[in-house]
Amino acid sequence: DICVNQYDIANEEIINIFLGHTEIINSIDTNESLPNLFATSSRDSTSKIWDIRIPKTSIFTMIPTFYNYSMESISLVNNK
């Protein structure tokens, strides 16, 4: 899929849809120390950082300039 759906399990409904990738999302990652953030990578050659408090757009997009291949995986790390 090209979007990420955030579910409310208790009410069994989608509460947010995160759109921004133009091709299939290959990977998603979260980090317990960054509870409002998650990261995605996609076949569209981008990686994105999202904030669940701001579902309309990603807060950061990495677009590599040295190649045009699928981003296969991503890891969200807190380096503090």
mmCIF file of N, CA, C and O in Angstrom:
data_model
loop_
_atom_site.group_PDB
_atom_site.id
_atom_site.type_symbol
_atom_site.label_atom_id
_atom_site.label_comp_id
_atom_site.label_asym_id
_atom_site.label_seq_id
_atom_site.Cartn_x
_atom_site.Cartn_y
_atom_site.Cartn_z
ATOM 1 N N ASP A 1 0.835 -1.176 0.000
ATOM 2 C CA ASP A 1 0.000 0.000 0.000
ATOM 3 C C ASP A 1 0.883 1.244 0.000
ATOM 4 O O ASP A 1 2.028 1.199 0.405
ATOM 5 N N ILE A 2 0.335 2.381 -0.380
ATOM 6 C CA ILE A 2 1.102 3.632 -0.402
ATOM 7 C C ILE A 2 0.749 4.545 0.769
ATOM 8 O O ILE A 2 1.200 5.679 0.830
ATOM 9 N N CYS A 3 -0.068 4.053 1.696
ATOM 10 C CA CYS A 3 -0.419 4.848 2.868
ATOM 11 C C CYS A 3 -0.290 3.988 4.118
ATOM 12 O O CYS A 3 -0.211 2.769 4.057
ATOM 13 N N VAL A 4 -0.281 4.663 5.274
ATOM 14 C CA VAL A 4 -0.263 3.989 6.572
ATOM 15 C C VAL A 4 -1.554 4.373 7.278
ATOM 16 O O VAL A 4 -1.896 5.552 7.363
ATOM 17 N N ASN A 5 -2.262 3.370 7.777
ATOM 18 C CA ASN A 5 -3.489 3.608 8.529
ATOM 19 C C ASN A 5 -3.214 3.445 10.014
ATOM 20 O O ASN A 5 -2.599 2.469 10.419
ATOM 21 N N GLN A 6 -3.683 4.402 10.816
ATOM 22 C CA GLN A 6 -3.599 4.305 12.263
ATOM 23 C C GLN A 6 -4.969 3.863 12.767
ATOM 24 O O GLN A 6 -5.983 4.500 12.469
ATOM 25 N N TYR A 7 -4.984 2.756 13.524
ATOM 26 C CA TYR A 7 -6.234 2.181 13.986
ATOM 27 C C TYR A 7 -6.480 2.455 15.459
ATOM 28 O O TYR A 7 -5.563 2.441 16.267
ATOM 29 N N ASP A 8 -7.748 2.649 15.794
ATOM 30 C CA ASP A 8 -8.217 2.638 17.167
ATOM 31 C C ASP A 8 -8.751 1.231 17.388
ATOM 32 O O ASP A 8 -9.824 0.878 16.885
ATOM 33 N N ILE A 9 -7.979 0.418 18.095
ATOM 34 C CA ILE A 9 -8.347 -0.989 18.261
ATOM 35 C C ILE A 9 -9.640 -1.131 19.059
ATOM 36 O O ILE A 9 -10.488 -1.957 18.742
ATOM 37 N N ALA A 10 -9.797 -0.326 20.093
ATOM 38 C CA ALA A 10 -10.991 -0.428 20.938
ATOM 39 C C ALA A 10 -12.280 -0.189 20.155
ATOM 40 O O ALA A 10 -13.283 -0.867 20.357
ATOM 41 N N ASN A 11 -12.242 0.792 19.256
ATOM 42 C CA ASN A 11 -13.432 1.126 18.467
ATOM 43 C C ASN A 11 -13.438 0.493 17.078
ATOM 44 O O ASN A 11 -14.368 0.717 16.308
ATOM 45 N N GLU A 12 -12.378 -0.244 16.773
ATOM 46 C CA GLU A 12 -12.249 -0.934 15.491
ATOM 47 C C GLU A 12 -12.475 0.002 14.297
ATOM 48 O O GLU A 12 -13.267 -0.264 13.403
ATOM 49 N N GLU A 13 -11.727 1.124 14.311
ATOM 50 C CA GLU A 13 -11.854 2.080 13.217
ATOM 51 C C GLU A 13 -10.515 2.753 12.912
ATOM 52 O O GLU A 13 -9.650 2.849 13.772
ATOM 53 N N ILE A 14 -10.385 3.210 11.676
ATOM 54 C CA ILE A 14 -9.215 3.987 11.266
ATOM 55 C C ILE A 14 -9.390 5.404 11.785
ATOM 56 O O ILE A 14 -10.434 6.024 11.563
ATOM 57 N N ILE A 15 -8.362 5.912 12.469
ATOM 58 C CA ILE A 15 -8.462 7.277 12.995
ATOM 59 C C ILE A 15 -7.578 8.271 12.241
ATOM 60 O O ILE A 15 -7.823 9.469 12.304
ATOM 61 N N ASN A 16 -6.552 7.775 11.543
ATOM 62 C CA ASN A 16 -5.699 8.632 10.715
ATOM 63 C C ASN A 16 -5.184 7.845 9.527
ATOM 64 O O ASN A 16 -4.932 6.647 9.634
ATOM 65 N N ILE A 17 -5.032 8.536 8.412
ATOM 66 C CA ILE A 17 -4.409 7.961 7.228
ATOM 67 C C ILE A 17 -3.238 8.860 6.857
ATOM 68 O O ILE A 17 -3.409 10.069 6.679
ATOM 69 N N PHE A 18 -2.067 8.273 6.785
ATOM 70 C CA PHE A 18 -0.842 9.016 6.483
ATOM 71 C C PHE A 18 -0.491 8.780 5.015
ATOM 72 O O PHE A 18 -0.104 7.684 4.633
ATOM 73 N N LEU A 19 -0.656 9.828 4.208
ATOM 74 C CA LEU A 19 -0.392 9.760 2.768
ATOM 75 C C LEU A 19 0.848 10.572 2.433
ATOM 76 O O LEU A 19 1.068 11.636 3.003
ATOM 77 N N GLY A 20 1.642 10.082 1.503
ATOM 78 C CA GLY A 20 2.815 10.843 1.095
ATOM 79 C C GLY A 20 3.711 10.082 0.146
ATOM 80 O O GLY A 20 4.415 10.679 -0.655
ATOM 81 N N HIS A 21 3.711 8.760 0.247
ATOM 82 C CA HIS A 21 4.500 7.956 -0.672
ATOM 83 C C HIS A 21 3.725 7.767 -1.984
ATOM 84 O O HIS A 21 2.494 7.767 -1.993
ATOM 85 N N THR A 22 4.464 7.620 -3.058
ATOM 86 C CA THR A 22 3.830 7.424 -4.369
ATOM 87 C C THR A 22 3.921 5.981 -4.850
ATOM 88 O O THR A 22 3.356 5.643 -5.886
ATOM 89 N N GLU A 23 4.663 5.163 -4.100
ATOM 90 C CA GLU A 23 4.755 3.737 -4.415
ATOM 91 C C GLU A 23 4.663 2.939 -3.116
ATOM 92 O O GLU A 23 4.606 3.509 -2.031
ATOM 93 N N ILE A 24 4.670 1.632 -3.226
ATOM 94 C CA ILE A 24 4.460 0.746 -2.092
ATOM 95 C C ILE A 24 5.445 1.026 -0.960
ATOM 96 O O ILE A 24 6.637 1.217 -1.191
ATOM 97 N N ILE A 25 4.928 1.037 0.270
ATOM 98 C CA ILE A 25 5.757 1.188 1.459
ATOM 99 C C ILE A 25 6.378 -0.167 1.775
ATOM 100 O O ILE A 25 5.681 -1.162 1.921
ATOM 101 N N ASN A 26 7.698 -0.198 1.867
ATOM 102 C CA ASN A 26 8.431 -1.437 2.132
ATOM 103 C C ASN A 26 8.632 -1.711 3.611
ATOM 104 O O ASN A 26 8.741 -2.865 4.026
ATOM 105 N N SER A 27 8.741 -0.655 4.402
ATOM 106 C CA SER A 27 9.129 -0.835 5.794
ATOM 107 C C SER A 27 8.532 0.272 6.649
ATOM 108 O O SER A 27 8.357 1.403 6.188
ATOM 109 N N ILE A 28 8.233 -0.092 7.889
ATOM 110 C CA ILE A 28 7.778 0.889 8.881
ATOM 111 C C ILE A 28 8.459 0.547 10.193
ATOM 112 O O ILE A 28 8.671 -0.636 10.499
ATOM 113 N N ASP A 29 8.831 1.591 10.959
ATOM 114 C CA ASP A 29 9.484 1.337 12.236
ATOM 115 C C ASP A 29 9.027 2.366 13.257
ATOM 116 O O ASP A 29 8.710 3.507 12.910
ATOM 117 N N THR A 30 8.989 1.929 14.510
ATOM 118 C CA THR A 30 8.673 2.800 15.636
ATOM 119 C C THR A 30 9.776 2.657 16.671
ATOM 120 O O THR A 30 10.635 1.790 16.564
ATOM 121 N N ASN A 31 9.732 3.532 17.671
ATOM 122 C CA ASN A 31 10.713 3.481 18.749
ATOM 123 C C ASN A 31 9.992 3.855 20.041
ATOM 124 O O ASN A 31 9.354 4.905 20.104
ATOM 125 N N GLU A 32 10.099 3.020 21.067
ATOM 126 C CA GLU A 32 9.404 3.263 22.333
ATOM 127 C C GLU A 32 9.760 4.609 22.958
ATOM 128 O O GLU A 32 8.943 5.220 23.645
ATOM 129 N N SER A 33 10.976 5.083 22.740
ATOM 130 C CA SER A 33 11.382 6.365 23.325
ATOM 131 C C SER A 33 10.890 7.569 22.518
ATOM 132 O O SER A 33 11.039 8.705 22.953
ATOM 133 N N LEU A 34 10.311 7.323 21.360
ATOM 134 C CA LEU A 34 9.740 8.376 20.509
ATOM 135 C C LEU A 34 8.296 7.981 20.166
ATOM 136 O O LEU A 34 7.971 7.666 19.028
ATOM 137 N N PRO A 35 7.386 7.989 21.147
ATOM 138 C CA PRO A 35 6.064 7.386 20.962
ATOM 139 C C PRO A 35 5.160 8.051 19.932
ATOM 140 O O PRO A 35 4.225 7.410 19.448
ATOM 141 N N ASN A 36 5.419 9.289 19.580
ATOM 142 C CA ASN A 36 4.574 9.971 18.595
ATOM 143 C C ASN A 36 5.111 9.886 17.167
ATOM 144 O O ASN A 36 4.479 10.390 16.245
ATOM 145 N N LEU A 37 6.285 9.270 17.011
ATOM 146 C CA LEU A 37 6.915 9.230 15.692
ATOM 147 C C LEU A 37 6.982 7.813 15.141
ATOM 148 O O LEU A 37 7.056 6.848 15.893
ATOM 149 N N PHE A 38 6.960 7.727 13.810
ATOM 150 C CA PHE A 38 7.277 6.480 13.128
ATOM 151 C C PHE A 38 7.932 6.824 11.800
ATOM 152 O O PHE A 38 7.836 7.952 11.317
ATOM 153 N N ALA A 39 8.625 5.858 11.244
ATOM 154 C CA ALA A 39 9.360 6.071 10.001
ATOM 155 C C ALA A 39 8.904 5.057 8.965
ATOM 156 O O ALA A 39 8.552 3.922 9.294
ATOM 157 N N THR A 40 8.931 5.472 7.693
ATOM 158 C CA THR A 40 8.588 4.583 6.587
ATOM 159 C C THR A 40 9.638 4.692 5.490
ATOM 160 O O THR A 40 10.275 5.732 5.324
ATOM 161 N N SER A 41 9.791 3.608 4.737
ATOM 162 C CA SER A 41 10.606 3.644 3.519
ATOM 163 C C SER A 41 9.775 3.036 2.409
ATOM 164 O O SER A 41 8.891 2.212 2.652
ATOM 165 N N SER A 42 10.064 3.446 1.174
ATOM 166 C CA SER A 42 9.187 3.089 0.068
ATOM 167 C C SER A 42 9.948 2.797 -1.219
ATOM 168 O O SER A 42 11.104 3.190 -1.382
ATOM 169 N N ARG A 43 9.268 2.137 -2.116
ATOM 170 C CA ARG A 43 9.802 1.909 -3.458
ATOM 171 C C ARG A 43 9.941 3.204 -4.246
ATOM 172 O O ARG A 43 10.554 3.227 -5.300
ATOM 173 N N ASP A 44 9.358 4.298 -3.759
ATOM 174 C CA ASP A 44 9.496 5.578 -4.456
ATOM 175 C C ASP A 44 10.837 6.256 -4.166
ATOM 176 O O ASP A 44 11.042 7.411 -4.516
ATOM 177 N N SER A 45 11.753 5.528 -3.517
ATOM 178 C CA SER A 45 13.114 5.990 -3.206
ATOM 179 C C SER A 45 13.176 7.012 -2.089
ATOM 180 O O SER A 45 14.180 7.701 -1.932
ATOM 181 N N THR A 46 12.125 7.132 -1.282
ATOM 182 C CA THR A 46 12.148 8.078 -0.174
ATOM 183 C C THR A 46 11.948 7.354 1.153
ATOM 184 O O THR A 46 11.389 6.265 1.218
ATOM 185 N N SER A 47 12.421 8.003 2.201
ATOM 186 C CA SER A 47 12.133 7.620 3.580
ATOM 187 C C SER A 47 11.482 8.823 4.231
ATOM 188 O O SER A 47 11.853 9.963 3.950
ATOM 189 N N LYS A 48 10.513 8.565 5.100
ATOM 190 C CA LYS A 48 9.771 9.651 5.729
ATOM 191 C C LYS A 48 9.661 9.419 7.225
ATOM 192 O O LYS A 48 9.552 8.284 7.677
ATOM 193 N N ILE A 49 9.683 10.522 7.977
ATOM 194 C CA ILE A 49 9.404 10.507 9.405
ATOM 195 C C ILE A 49 8.041 11.174 9.582
ATOM 196 O O ILE A 49 7.777 12.240 9.017
ATOM 197 N N TRP A 50 7.188 10.536 10.372
ATOM 198 C CA TRP A 50 5.819 10.994 10.595
ATOM 199 C C TRP A 50 5.589 11.245 12.079
ATOM 200 O O TRP A 50 6.160 10.573 12.916
ATOM 201 N N ASP A 51 4.708 12.180 12.377
ATOM 202 C CA ASP A 51 4.285 12.457 13.745
ATOM 203 C C ASP A 51 2.785 12.200 13.804
ATOM 204 O O ASP A 51 2.027 12.813 13.041
ATOM 205 N N ILE A 52 2.340 11.293 14.674
ATOM 206 C CA ILE A 52 0.920 10.949 14.703
ATOM 207 C C ILE A 52 0.038 12.127 15.122
ATOM 208 O O ILE A 52 -1.171 12.115 14.881
ATOM 209 N N ARG A 53 0.637 13.157 15.703
ATOM 210 C CA ARG A 53 -0.121 14.355 16.072
ATOM 211 C C ARG A 53 -0.350 15.269 14.879
ATOM 212 O O ARG A 53 -1.157 16.196 14.952
ATOM 213 N N ILE A 54 0.372 15.018 13.762
ATOM 214 C CA ILE A 54 0.269 15.834 12.544
ATOM 215 C C ILE A 54 0.080 14.881 11.360
ATOM 216 O O ILE A 54 1.017 14.632 10.594
ATOM 217 N N PRO A 55 -1.100 14.300 11.191
ATOM 218 C CA PRO A 55 -1.273 13.237 10.193
ATOM 219 C C PRO A 55 -1.341 13.698 8.743
ATOM 220 O O PRO A 55 -1.299 12.866 7.840
ATOM 221 N N LYS A 56 -1.419 14.961 8.488
ATOM 222 C CA LYS A 56 -1.614 15.422 7.106
ATOM 223 C C LYS A 56 -0.371 15.313 6.227
ATOM 224 O O LYS A 56 -0.474 15.203 5.012
ATOM 225 N N THR A 57 0.799 15.361 6.836
ATOM 226 C CA THR A 57 2.024 15.304 6.047
ATOM 227 C C THR A 57 3.181 14.784 6.899
ATOM 228 O O THR A 57 3.133 14.878 8.126
ATOM 229 N N SER A 58 4.192 14.245 6.248
ATOM 230 C CA SER A 58 5.371 13.802 6.989
ATOM 231 C C SER A 58 6.123 15.026 7.504
ATOM 232 O O SER A 58 6.038 16.112 6.934
ATOM 233 N N ILE A 59 6.886 14.840 8.583
ATOM 234 C CA ILE A 59 7.647 15.963 9.133
ATOM 235 C C ILE A 59 9.062 16.021 8.562
ATOM 236 O O ILE A 59 9.756 17.007 8.726
ATOM 237 N N PHE A 60 9.470 14.950 7.887
ATOM 238 C CA PHE A 60 10.784 14.918 7.253
ATOM 239 C C PHE A 60 10.763 13.893 6.132
ATOM 240 O O PHE A 60 10.233 12.802 6.296
ATOM 241 N N THR A 61 11.339 14.262 4.989
ATOM 242 C CA THR A 61 11.481 13.337 3.864
ATOM 243 C C THR A 61 12.923 13.324 3.416
ATOM 244 O O THR A 61 13.513 14.384 3.191
ATOM 245 N N MET A 62 13.487 12.128 3.317
ATOM 246 C CA MET A 62 14.835 11.976 2.794
ATOM 247 C C MET A 62 14.727 11.469 1.355
ATOM 248 O O MET A 62 14.110 10.430 1.100
ATOM 249 N N ILE A 63 15.315 12.234 0.440
ATOM 250 C CA ILE A 63 15.328 11.860 -0.974
ATOM 251 C C ILE A 63 16.778 11.717 -1.394
ATOM 252 O O ILE A 63 17.488 12.712 -1.536
ATOM 253 N N PRO A 64 17.257 10.492 -1.569
ATOM 254 C CA PRO A 64 18.660 10.321 -1.969
ATOM 255 C C PRO A 64 18.905 10.884 -3.369
ATOM 256 O O PRO A 64 18.079 10.731 -4.251
ATOM 257 N N THR A 65 20.041 11.520 -3.524
ATOM 258 C CA THR A 65 20.380 12.092 -4.831
ATOM 259 C C THR A 65 21.353 11.226 -5.606
ATOM 260 O O THR A 65 21.626 11.489 -6.767
ATOM 261 N N PHE A 66 21.882 10.181 -4.976
ATOM 262 C CA PHE A 66 22.917 9.387 -5.617
ATOM 263 C C PHE A 66 22.403 8.139 -6.309
ATOM 264 O O PHE A 66 23.143 7.445 -6.969
ATOM 265 N N TYR A 67 21.130 7.798 -6.129
ATOM 266 C CA TYR A 67 20.562 6.656 -6.845
ATOM 267 C C TYR A 67 19.052 6.771 -6.869
ATOM 268 O O TYR A 67 18.457 7.584 -6.189
ATOM 269 N N ASN A 68 18.417 5.937 -7.649
ATOM 270 C CA ASN A 68 16.973 5.958 -7.788
ATOM 271 C C ASN A 68 16.438 4.537 -7.618
ATOM 272 O O ASN A 68 15.848 3.979 -8.517
ATOM 273 N N TYR A 69 16.703 3.959 -6.461
ATOM 274 C CA TYR A 69 16.268 2.599 -6.163
ATOM 275 C C TYR A 69 15.301 2.614 -4.997
ATOM 276 O O TYR A 69 15.232 3.563 -4.232
ATOM 277 N N SER A 70 14.608 1.527 -4.836
ATOM 278 C CA SER A 70 13.681 1.344 -3.740
ATOM 279 C C SER A 70 14.405 1.410 -2.403
ATOM 280 O O SER A 70 15.483 0.863 -2.233
ATOM 281 N N MET A 71 13.816 2.101 -1.428
ATOM 282 C CA MET A 71 14.311 2.092 -0.058
ATOM 283 C C MET A 71 13.694 0.876 0.609
ATOM 284 O O MET A 71 12.485 0.808 0.786
ATOM 285 N N GLU A 72 14.507 -0.105 0.961
ATOM 286 C CA GLU A 72 13.990 -1.385 1.431
ATOM 287 C C GLU A 72 13.678 -1.438 2.919
ATOM 288 O O GLU A 72 12.795 -2.173 3.342
ATOM 289 N N SER A 73 14.412 -0.685 3.743
ATOM 290 C CA SER A 73 14.145 -0.731 5.171
ATOM 291 C C SER A 73 14.563 0.583 5.831
ATOM 292 O O SER A 73 15.301 1.373 5.247
ATOM 293 N N ILE A 74 14.064 0.760 7.045
ATOM 294 C CA ILE A 74 14.386 1.960 7.801
ATOM 295 C C ILE A 74 14.367 1.611 9.280
ATOM 296 O O ILE A 74 13.696 0.671 9.696
ATOM 297 N N SER A 75 15.115 2.376 10.064
ATOM 298 C CA SER A 75 15.133 2.180 11.507
ATOM 299 C C SER A 75 15.054 3.544 12.179
ATOM 300 O O SER A 75 15.793 4.461 11.818
ATOM 301 N N LEU A 76 14.137 3.686 13.120
ATOM 302 C CA LEU A 76 13.975 4.934 13.854
ATOM 303 C C LEU A 76 14.736 4.808 15.169
ATOM 304 O O LEU A 76 14.378 4.003 16.027
ATOM 305 N N VAL A 77 15.798 5.592 15.310
ATOM 306 C CA VAL A 77 16.708 5.464 16.449
ATOM 307 C C VAL A 77 16.778 6.789 17.184
ATOM 308 O O VAL A 77 16.867 7.850 16.579
ATOM 309 N N ASN A 78 16.761 6.726 18.512
ATOM 310 C CA ASN A 78 16.932 7.907 19.341
ATOM 311 C C ASN A 78 18.374 7.884 19.847
ATOM 312 O O ASN A 78 18.732 7.057 20.674
ATOM 313 N N ASN A 79 19.201 8.801 19.364
ATOM 314 C CA ASN A 79 20.634 8.815 19.705
ATOM 315 C C ASN A 79 20.964 9.695 20.891
ATOM 316 O O ASN A 79 22.078 10.196 20.987
ATOM 317 N N LYS A 80 20.061 9.904 21.788
ATOM 318 C CA LYS A 80 20.355 10.735 22.964
ATOM 319 C C LYS A 80 21.217 10.023 23.940
ATOM 320 O O LYS A 80 21.195 8.878 24.158
#
